Amino acid sequence: MLEQTNDSYRSLPGRFYSLLDPTPVASPRIIRFNQGLAAELGLASLANAPDAALFSGNELPVGSQPLAMAYAGHQFGQFVPQLGDGRAILLGEATDRQGRSRDVQLKGSGPTPYSRGGDGRAALGPVLREYLVSEAMHALGIPTTRALAAVSTGEPVYREGALPGAILTRVASSHVRVGTFQYFAARGEQPAVAQLADWVIQRHYPDCAEADQPLLALLEAIQERQASLVAGWMLVGFIHGVMNTDNMAVSGETIDYGPCAFMDRYDPRTVFSSIDRNGRYAYINQPPIAQWNLARLAETLLPLLPMDQEQAVAEATAVIEGFPNRFQHHWMAGMERKLGLLETRPDDGRLAHDLLDVMHADGADYTLTFRQLSELAQNMVEDSGAAWPGPPPSQALEDWLQRWRDRVVAGDLAQRAQLMKSSNPAVIPRNHQVERALEAAIREQDFGPFERLVAVLAAPFDDADQWMEFTQPPEPTEQVYQTFCGT
Ligand code: AMP
Ligand code: MG
């Protein structure tokens, strides 16, 4: 099932990981298996009878030589020289239908040499949350690790009290993080940093091998994918919550769904995570934090650049300083789609920012406002004077809508409406819905709400008339203000 591929992480020296097997669990049971992803990975033979023993680590797939990866990282700005997979084990790599290698990893599979006193386990709630949110992100078109299976272990894990244990099978295009580079750089192991960079180039950025300065090209390529990724987050109102350098994958996929959440009301300073006391990872801080993390990556490469250090710093700095422009480019392109602006004009940025300001002042729901705007565009195809489809708009929104109408009335409205509908989701994993599904699963072993949420989140841009409850913001009493890491 998982053969050794030629870009296997196992081909790197032993310092990069620890070889070990998952710790067996009492009575594994499949909660959910992702048939579509299994087919993508060429594991279709498993789809009919997914094996709980396999996705709990009780049995190993043929050809598997499991390992836990070493990494370091800046956590809330503080450098921790040794982190690593404390509760995850890489089973191996599968080759997907497109011929790309994809890591298959168990999360919650028992202690490793990197557990630092932790139990190596995961509770059911966070496993289901990661399943829901990562698959929702994929359906929204945002690069992400995927969820192949969720298994209950039949064993308790002890956090504030006893909770049911579970294991997630995570699929990623790789698990190398900014913190993986930092791990070796902090030890002064430059040859290992160089080997890691070569591996990452081979796996993710083969074009960089041909560049004059492959490492600078790699830095720039990683930056480009991060700029695009974080723009994608911002456009759907996603807040990662723990953008530590160990939680930033160099592949450009969203990774590590801990206290993440989607914003309901638009407020740029929104923070959900209970551990983010100073709002370091607030919604609006995500782009500058991504840039800060990339600067930490750049530092690990400096000693390897074939030039004097002063010039190396200057060149790497020039790359990092390009982040805001790259981010802005992706964000604006996405905003134009959300607003149905088929042709770029100089005042587009103003139009977009002014809408956000109105939403902020009105306390409007981010997702619903954009979806209603798409609906308005659709209705305007028949009747250019169509009214706002929601409750009566504020004066500020009314004024803004007039500017937007003037802007979009010329040109192909039907095409605009279609673009908007496919760019503004009707459903996102709203926190109150996610919490409700998790509660039912944890307290009553009722997986119905979880299954319904998985189903509706798989097609977020469809008209969700039969799923009305999932398109609506929380009532004041349903509002969730805080999320927890769940480790
Ligand atoms: P996270 O906050 O999930 O990104 O994890 C930060 C670090 O803590 C990583 O090295 C994890 O592997 C480790 N960790 C988190 N939870 C556990 C756990 N239950 N047991 C052992 N290590 C853990
Ligand atoms: Mg992590």
PDB file of C-alpha atoms in Angstrom, residues 9 29 38 93 178 203 269 342 354 380-381 468 472 475:
ATOM      1  CA  TYR A   9      11.673  11.140   3.812  1.00  0.00           C
ATOM      2  CA  ARG A  29     -13.441   1.497  15.247  1.00  0.00           C
ATOM      3  CA  ALA A  38      -8.751   7.084  -0.885  1.00  0.00           C
ATOM      4  CA  GLU A  93       4.134   7.877   1.183  1.00  0.00           C
ATOM      5  CA  VAL A 178       9.726  26.121   8.574  1.00  0.00           C
ATOM      6  CA  ARG A 203       9.498  17.173  -3.813  1.00  0.00           C
ATOM      7  CA  ARG A 269      -9.083  41.822  15.286  1.00  0.00           C
ATOM      8  CA  LEU A 342     -14.454  41.134 -14.197  1.00  0.00           C
ATOM      9  CA  ASP A 354     -14.952  50.244   2.096  1.00  0.00           C
ATOM     10  CA  MET A 380     -30.143  41.872 -10.987  1.00  0.00           C
ATOM     11  CA  VAL A 381     -29.761  39.769 -14.139  1.00  0.00           C
ATOM     12  CA  MET A 468     -30.584  26.649   5.619  1.00  0.00           C
ATOM     13  CA  GLN A 472     -26.953  31.224   9.015  1.00  0.00           C
ATOM     14  CA  GLU A 475     -27.828  33.445  17.358  1.00  0.00           C
TER      15      GLU A 475
END
